[in-house]
Amino acid sequence: MSKPTVFVLDPYHSEALKKLQASPSVEAVLRDDARISQWRSEADALMIRSETRITAADLNEAKKLRVIVKQGVGVDNIDLEAAKERGVAVCNTPAMNSESVAELTIALALCIARRIAELDRRVRSGEAVNRSHVLGMSLYKKTIGVVGMGNIGKIVAKKWKAAMDGDIIAYDPFASEHAWTEIEHRRVTDLNDLLRDSDVISLHVPLTKGTKNMIRKPQFELMKSSAILLNCARGGIVDEDALLNALSEKKIYGAALDAMETEPPTTEAYRELLKNGNLIMTPHVGGNTVENQIASGTKVVETVLAVLEGEEVSNRLI
């Protein structure tokens, strides 16, 4: 009997790929293999990231497919209903990215507050910057509002308390009433209360019908003029037209996005937004540290091998 074939459709760290290729129980087809385009007819398993979308049409063609494993938490790039109908298991790697995404979140907050990216761009352009005219803002003792009380939000809160000694406001209508008992915080049941009282607003929720355009014009109207908005979650949570208006009219201090509706972001798609010096945009790299890519990529490989062997895995979604 032939071995199950695992197709790797997106970039994975070389250490994870070595582990996959070392397994005697599967055949690996990597991205540089000429057979990669034949995955719909040949794949027993898929390893993907956010770059690849798996549609209902794909799944209808993929008659052999048994499992899809996505590196990362969000699985909005997979048609879950179609996968369920076809009996295809879908798994992710929850909590693996939490530390690195939280780290980037804090870094972006500091970059906006101290105008680091803006000043770097101006120096590189040859401008003689008068430092007395480009004052930044301190985040010491400031309040962060964390929207989404999951693994990433919790680590952001802990890092904020340790680094800034600031207050924490949390909002999550789905989290247990006992969530975050080890963290000193104020939990609110109305998002508007968080928006009014926070100096920094950090989004850590999945993209769903309920969170689509969660932050739009009425929400920006509630924020302080000195507020910083951070989105290291998913594109679509922030209404980008409303954000453009808020930044252009200085309704908020600044914003940093590691997740956009158009990914990867381009100057063509974001020409107007990128004109704002108080904006930082990074191409969804929250989980992109060497350490995390090795660990989470290895977890994907271990999950694929386990599911193909018929084992139960705790990170299976359907």
Short mmCIF file of C-alpha atoms in Angstrom, two decimals:
data_model
loop_
_atom_site.label_atom_id
_atom_site.label_comp_id
_atom_site.label_asym_id
_atom_site.label_seq_id
_atom_site.Cartn_x
_atom_site.Cartn_y
_atom_site.Cartn_z
CA MET A 1 0.00 0.00 0.00
CA SER A 2 1.33 3.46 -0.90
CA LYS A 3 2.15 5.95 1.81
CA PRO A 4 -0.19 8.90 2.51
CA THR A 5 0.98 12.03 0.69
CA VAL A 6 1.37 15.31 2.57
CA PHE A 7 1.39 18.47 0.45
CA VAL A 8 3.00 21.58 1.95
CA LEU A 9 1.31 24.50 0.18
CA ASP A 10 2.80 27.42 2.13
CA PRO A 11 6.26 28.33 3.50
CA TYR A 12 7.36 26.37 6.60
CA HIS A 13 10.57 26.55 8.57
CA SER A 14 13.25 24.16 7.34
CA GLU A 15 13.39 22.42 10.73
CA ALA A 16 9.71 21.51 10.50
CA LEU A 17 10.14 20.28 6.93
CA LYS A 18 13.08 18.11 7.98
CA LYS A 19 10.87 16.45 10.57
CA LEU A 20 8.18 15.79 7.96
CA GLN A 21 10.64 14.39 5.43
CA ALA A 22 12.25 12.19 8.08
CA SER A 23 8.98 10.39 8.77
CA PRO A 24 8.95 6.93 7.17
CA SER A 25 5.15 6.81 7.23
CA VAL A 26 4.39 9.58 4.70
CA GLU A 27 5.56 11.03 1.41
CA ALA A 28 6.16 14.79 1.48
CA VAL A 29 5.53 17.09 -1.48
CA LEU A 30 7.08 20.49 -0.88
CA ARG A 31 6.36 23.80 -2.59
CA ASP A 32 9.24 23.50 -5.05
CA ASP A 33 8.08 20.06 -6.22
CA ALA A 34 6.61 19.99 -9.74
CA ARG A 35 3.69 17.97 -8.38
CA ILE A 36 2.53 20.70 -6.00
CA SER A 37 -0.29 21.83 -8.33
CA GLN A 38 -1.73 18.33 -8.27
CA TRP A 39 -2.63 18.41 -4.59
CA ARG A 40 -6.39 18.27 -5.25
CA SER A 41 -6.06 14.83 -6.84
CA GLU A 42 -3.18 13.42 -4.80
CA ALA A 43 -3.14 14.90 -1.28
CA ASP A 44 -4.08 12.88 1.79
CA ALA A 45 -3.05 15.80 4.00
CA LEU A 46 -2.36 19.51 3.61
CA MET A 47 -0.06 21.79 5.59
CA ILE A 48 -1.04 25.43 5.05
CA ARG A 49 -0.73 28.90 6.55
CA SER A 50 -2.74 32.07 5.91
CA GLU A 51 -1.50 32.44 2.32
CA THR A 52 -3.63 29.61 0.92
CA ARG A 53 -7.42 29.57 0.78
CA ILE A 54 -9.19 26.21 0.74
CA THR A 55 -12.61 26.61 -0.86
CA ALA A 56 -15.62 24.34 -1.21
CA ALA A 57 -14.66 23.80 -4.86
CA ASP A 58 -11.17 22.70 -3.81
CA LEU A 59 -12.60 20.26 -1.30
CA ASN A 60 -15.04 18.80 -3.81
CA GLU A 61 -12.08 17.93 -6.05
CA ALA A 62 -9.87 16.63 -3.25
CA LYS A 63 -11.36 13.13 -2.99
CA LYS A 64 -8.41 11.64 -1.08
CA LEU A 65 -7.98 14.49 1.40
CA ARG A 66 -8.27 13.47 5.05
CA VAL A 67 -6.83 16.36 7.03
CA ILE A 68 -5.85 20.04 6.73
CA VAL A 69 -3.57 21.51 9.38
CA LYS A 70 -3.20 25.29 9.52
CA GLN A 71 -0.20 26.86 11.25
CA GLY A 72 -1.65 29.53 13.51
CA VAL A 73 -5.03 30.01 15.17
CA GLY A 74 -7.35 31.59 12.61
CA VAL A 75 -8.94 29.25 10.07
CA ASP A 76 -11.09 31.76 8.18
CA ASN A 77 -9.16 30.83 5.00
CA ILE A 78 -10.70 27.32 5.09
CA ASP A 79 -14.32 26.57 4.19
CA LEU A 80 -15.11 24.72 7.41
CA GLU A 81 -18.65 23.75 6.44
CA ALA A 82 -17.44 22.17 3.22
CA ALA A 83 -14.66 20.36 5.08
CA LYS A 84 -17.16 19.01 7.58
CA GLU A 85 -19.46 17.81 4.82
CA ARG A 86 -16.56 16.02 3.13
CA GLY A 87 -15.36 14.48 6.39
CA VAL A 88 -12.03 16.32 6.24
CA ALA A 89 -10.44 16.99 9.62
CA VAL A 90 -9.28 20.58 10.23
CA CYS A 91 -6.70 21.39 12.90
CA ASN A 92 -4.79 24.49 13.94
CA THR A 93 -2.01 25.36 16.40
CA PRO A 94 -3.67 27.31 19.22
CA ALA A 95 -1.53 29.23 21.70
CA MET A 96 1.66 28.59 19.73
CA ASN A 97 1.80 32.15 18.34
CA SER A 98 0.68 33.88 21.53
CA GLU A 99 4.05 34.99 22.88
CA SER A 100 5.39 36.31 19.59
CA VAL A 101 2.15 38.11 18.63
CA ALA A 102 1.96 39.72 22.07
CA GLU A 103 5.58 40.80 21.74
CA LEU A 104 4.89 42.49 18.40
CA THR A 105 1.79 44.14 19.85
CA ILE A 106 3.81 45.85 22.57
CA ALA A 107 6.54 46.77 20.08
CA LEU A 108 4.03 48.44 17.76
CA ALA A 109 2.48 50.39 20.63
CA LEU A 110 5.89 51.78 21.53
CA CYS A 111 6.76 52.54 17.90
CA ILE A 112 3.59 54.59 17.45
CA ALA A 113 3.86 56.34 20.82
CA ARG A 114 7.50 57.33 20.30
CA ARG A 115 7.05 57.95 16.55
CA ILE A 116 9.94 55.61 15.74
CA ALA A 117 8.91 54.53 12.25
CA GLU A 118 7.86 58.07 11.32
CA LEU A 119 11.16 59.57 12.45
CA ASP A 120 13.18 56.85 10.76
CA ARG A 121 11.41 57.53 7.45
CA ARG A 122 12.05 61.25 7.76
CA VAL A 123 15.73 60.80 8.56
CA ARG A 124 16.16 58.36 5.65
CA SER A 125 14.54 60.88 3.29
CA GLY A 126 17.26 63.39 4.17
CA GLU A 127 15.08 65.66 6.30
CA ALA A 128 16.75 67.62 9.10
CA VAL A 129 14.32 66.79 11.88
CA ASN A 130 13.93 69.37 14.65
CA ARG A 131 13.56 67.09 17.67
CA SER A 132 11.74 69.69 19.75
CA HIS A 133 8.94 69.60 17.17
CA VAL A 134 8.45 65.83 17.16
CA LEU A 135 7.59 64.97 20.73
CA GLY A 136 6.45 61.43 21.37
CA MET A 137 4.08 60.15 24.02
CA SER A 138 5.03 58.09 27.07
CA LEU A 139 3.11 54.89 27.72
CA TYR A 140 4.20 54.67 31.37
CA LYS A 141 1.16 54.28 33.65
CA LYS A 142 -1.18 54.45 30.66
CA THR A 143 -4.26 52.24 30.31
CA ILE A 144 -4.52 49.49 27.72
CA GLY A 145 -7.88 48.14 26.60
CA VAL A 146 -7.64 44.51 25.50
CA VAL A 147 -10.47 43.33 23.24
CA GLY A 148 -10.51 39.54 23.39
CA MET A 149 -9.49 37.67 26.54
CA GLY A 150 -7.80 34.68 24.91
CA ASN A 151 -4.19 33.52 25.09
CA ILE A 152 -2.70 36.46 23.18
CA GLY A 153 -4.73 39.08 25.02
CA LYS A 154 -3.67 37.62 28.36
CA ILE A 155 0.03 37.78 27.51
CA VAL A 156 -0.35 41.34 26.20
CA ALA A 157 -1.97 42.30 29.51
CA LYS A 158 0.82 40.70 31.53
CA LYS A 159 3.52 42.36 29.44
CA TRP A 160 1.79 45.72 29.71
CA LYS A 161 1.61 45.52 33.49
CA ALA A 162 5.25 44.47 33.75
CA ALA A 163 6.63 47.01 31.28
CA MET A 164 4.34 50.03 31.67
CA ASP A 165 2.87 49.52 35.15
CA GLY A 166 -0.40 50.65 33.59
CA ASP A 167 -4.03 49.70 34.12
CA ILE A 168 -5.79 47.05 32.08
CA ILE A 169 -9.38 47.07 30.83
CA ALA A 170 -10.68 43.86 29.28
CA TYR A 171 -13.71 43.12 27.09
CA ASP A 172 -14.87 39.70 25.94
CA PRO A 173 -18.55 38.67 26.03
CA PHE A 174 -17.59 35.01 25.57
CA ALA A 175 -14.84 34.59 28.17
CA SER A 176 -15.57 32.88 31.47
CA GLU A 177 -16.31 35.10 34.44
CA HIS A 178 -13.23 33.56 36.06
CA ALA A 179 -10.91 34.45 33.17
CA TRP A 180 -7.74 36.35 34.04
CA THR A 181 -8.14 35.91 37.80
CA GLU A 182 -4.34 36.12 38.11
CA ILE A 183 -4.20 39.53 36.36
CA GLU A 184 -5.30 42.77 37.97
CA HIS A 185 -7.78 44.27 35.54
CA ARG A 186 -11.19 45.89 35.13
CA ARG A 187 -13.57 43.90 32.99
CA VAL A 188 -16.32 45.73 31.13
CA THR A 189 -19.45 44.34 29.51
CA ASP A 190 -19.80 47.24 27.07
CA LEU A 191 -17.08 47.75 24.45
CA ASN A 192 -17.84 51.46 24.43
CA ASP A 193 -16.63 51.77 28.02
CA LEU A 194 -13.27 50.31 27.03
CA LEU A 195 -12.98 52.61 24.02
CA ARG A 196 -13.68 55.73 26.09
CA ASP A 197 -11.23 54.95 28.88
CA SER A 198 -8.24 53.36 27.11
CA ASP A 199 -5.06 55.06 25.97
CA VAL A 200 -4.13 52.03 23.86
CA ILE A 201 -6.72 49.69 22.32
CA SER A 202 -5.47 46.26 21.27
CA LEU A 203 -7.62 43.85 19.26
CA HIS A 204 -7.27 40.10 19.78
CA VAL A 205 -10.45 38.52 18.42
CA PRO A 206 -11.15 36.22 15.46
CA LEU A 207 -12.86 37.51 12.32
CA THR A 208 -16.51 36.48 12.52
CA LYS A 209 -19.85 37.97 11.53
CA GLY A 210 -19.95 39.52 14.98
CA THR A 211 -16.49 41.09 14.81
CA LYS A 212 -16.55 42.23 11.17
CA ASN A 213 -16.05 46.03 11.24
CA MET A 214 -16.20 45.95 15.03
CA ILE A 215 -14.22 49.21 14.99
CA ARG A 216 -15.85 51.72 12.67
CA LYS A 217 -16.77 55.41 12.69
CA PRO A 218 -18.96 55.42 15.86
CA GLN A 219 -16.22 53.58 17.76
CA PHE A 220 -13.52 56.00 16.62
CA GLU A 221 -15.73 58.87 17.79
CA LEU A 222 -15.61 57.44 21.32
CA MET A 223 -11.81 57.13 21.50
CA LYS A 224 -9.52 59.69 23.07
CA SER A 225 -7.72 61.97 20.61
CA SER A 226 -4.52 60.56 22.17
CA ALA A 227 -5.56 56.91 21.68
CA ILE A 228 -3.49 54.32 19.82
CA LEU A 229 -5.28 51.48 17.99
CA LEU A 230 -3.51 48.15 17.43
CA ASN A 231 -4.76 45.29 15.25
CA CYS A 232 -2.57 42.18 15.35
CA ALA A 233 -5.59 39.90 14.90
CA ARG A 234 -7.41 39.76 11.56
CA GLY A 235 -8.12 42.14 8.71
CA GLY A 236 -11.76 43.16 8.55
CA ILE A 237 -12.15 43.81 12.27
CA VAL A 238 -11.33 47.47 11.63
CA ASP A 239 -13.30 49.42 9.03
CA GLU A 240 -10.37 50.74 6.99
CA ASP A 241 -12.28 53.69 5.52
CA ALA A 242 -13.20 54.81 9.02
CA LEU A 243 -9.60 54.35 10.13
CA LEU A 244 -8.39 56.51 7.25
CA ASN A 245 -10.76 59.25 8.33
CA ALA A 246 -9.73 58.97 12.00
CA LEU A 247 -6.03 59.19 11.17
CA SER A 248 -6.33 61.93 8.55
CA GLU A 249 -8.42 64.11 10.84
CA LYS A 250 -6.24 63.36 13.90
CA LYS A 251 -9.18 61.91 15.80
CA ILE A 252 -6.72 59.41 17.31
CA TYR A 253 -2.98 59.59 17.95
CA GLY A 254 -2.10 56.70 15.67
CA ALA A 255 -2.64 53.10 14.64
CA ALA A 256 -0.61 50.01 13.85
CA LEU A 257 -1.90 47.16 11.72
CA ASP A 258 -0.38 43.72 11.35
CA ALA A 259 -3.62 42.47 9.78
CA MET A 260 -5.43 44.11 6.87
CA GLU A 261 -8.28 43.29 4.52
CA THR A 262 -5.80 43.11 1.64
CA GLU A 263 -2.89 40.82 2.39
CA PRO A 264 -0.11 41.12 1.66
CA PRO A 265 -0.61 44.88 1.82
CA THR A 266 0.44 46.89 -1.23
CA THR A 267 1.02 50.57 -1.85
CA GLU A 268 -1.70 50.43 -4.48
CA ALA A 269 -4.30 49.06 -2.06
CA TYR A 270 -3.28 51.34 0.80
CA ARG A 271 -2.01 54.46 -0.93
CA GLU A 272 -4.19 56.84 1.08
CA LEU A 273 -3.73 55.13 4.45
CA LEU A 274 0.03 55.04 4.02
CA LYS A 275 0.15 58.81 3.57
CA ASN A 276 -0.44 59.09 7.33
CA GLY A 277 2.77 59.31 9.32
CA ASN A 278 0.91 58.12 12.41
CA LEU A 279 0.30 54.70 10.87
CA ILE A 280 2.50 51.59 10.91
CA MET A 281 1.62 48.64 8.68
CA THR A 282 3.37 45.27 8.87
CA PRO A 283 2.51 42.26 6.65
CA HIS A 284 0.91 39.90 9.20
CA VAL A 285 4.19 38.91 10.84
CA GLY A 286 3.03 38.57 14.44
CA GLY A 287 4.06 34.94 14.62
CA ASN A 288 7.23 35.37 12.58
CA THR A 289 10.05 34.67 14.98
CA VAL A 290 12.55 31.89 14.37
CA GLU A 291 11.63 30.25 17.64
CA ASN A 292 7.90 30.32 16.98
CA GLN A 293 8.16 29.16 13.38
CA ILE A 294 10.15 26.12 14.43
CA ALA A 295 7.83 25.27 17.31
CA SER A 296 4.53 25.84 15.52
CA GLY A 297 5.71 24.27 12.26
CA THR A 298 6.82 21.19 14.17
CA LYS A 299 3.41 21.06 15.86
CA VAL A 300 1.74 21.05 12.44
CA VAL A 301 3.88 18.11 11.33
CA GLU A 302 3.16 16.19 14.54
CA THR A 303 -0.56 16.82 14.12
CA VAL A 304 -0.60 15.67 10.49
CA LEU A 305 1.22 12.45 11.34
CA ALA A 306 -1.04 11.76 14.32
CA VAL A 307 -4.28 12.27 12.41
CA LEU A 308 -3.09 10.10 9.52
CA GLU A 309 -2.31 7.38 12.07
CA GLY A 310 -5.87 7.63 13.37
CA GLU A 311 -4.95 9.24 16.68
CA GLU A 312 -7.11 11.77 18.51
CA VAL A 313 -5.59 15.26 18.75
CA SER A 314 -6.65 18.06 21.07
CA ASN A 315 -6.15 20.75 18.42
CA ARG A 316 -8.74 19.31 16.00
CA LEU A 317 -11.53 21.77 15.21
CA ILE A 318 -13.74 19.50 13.07
#
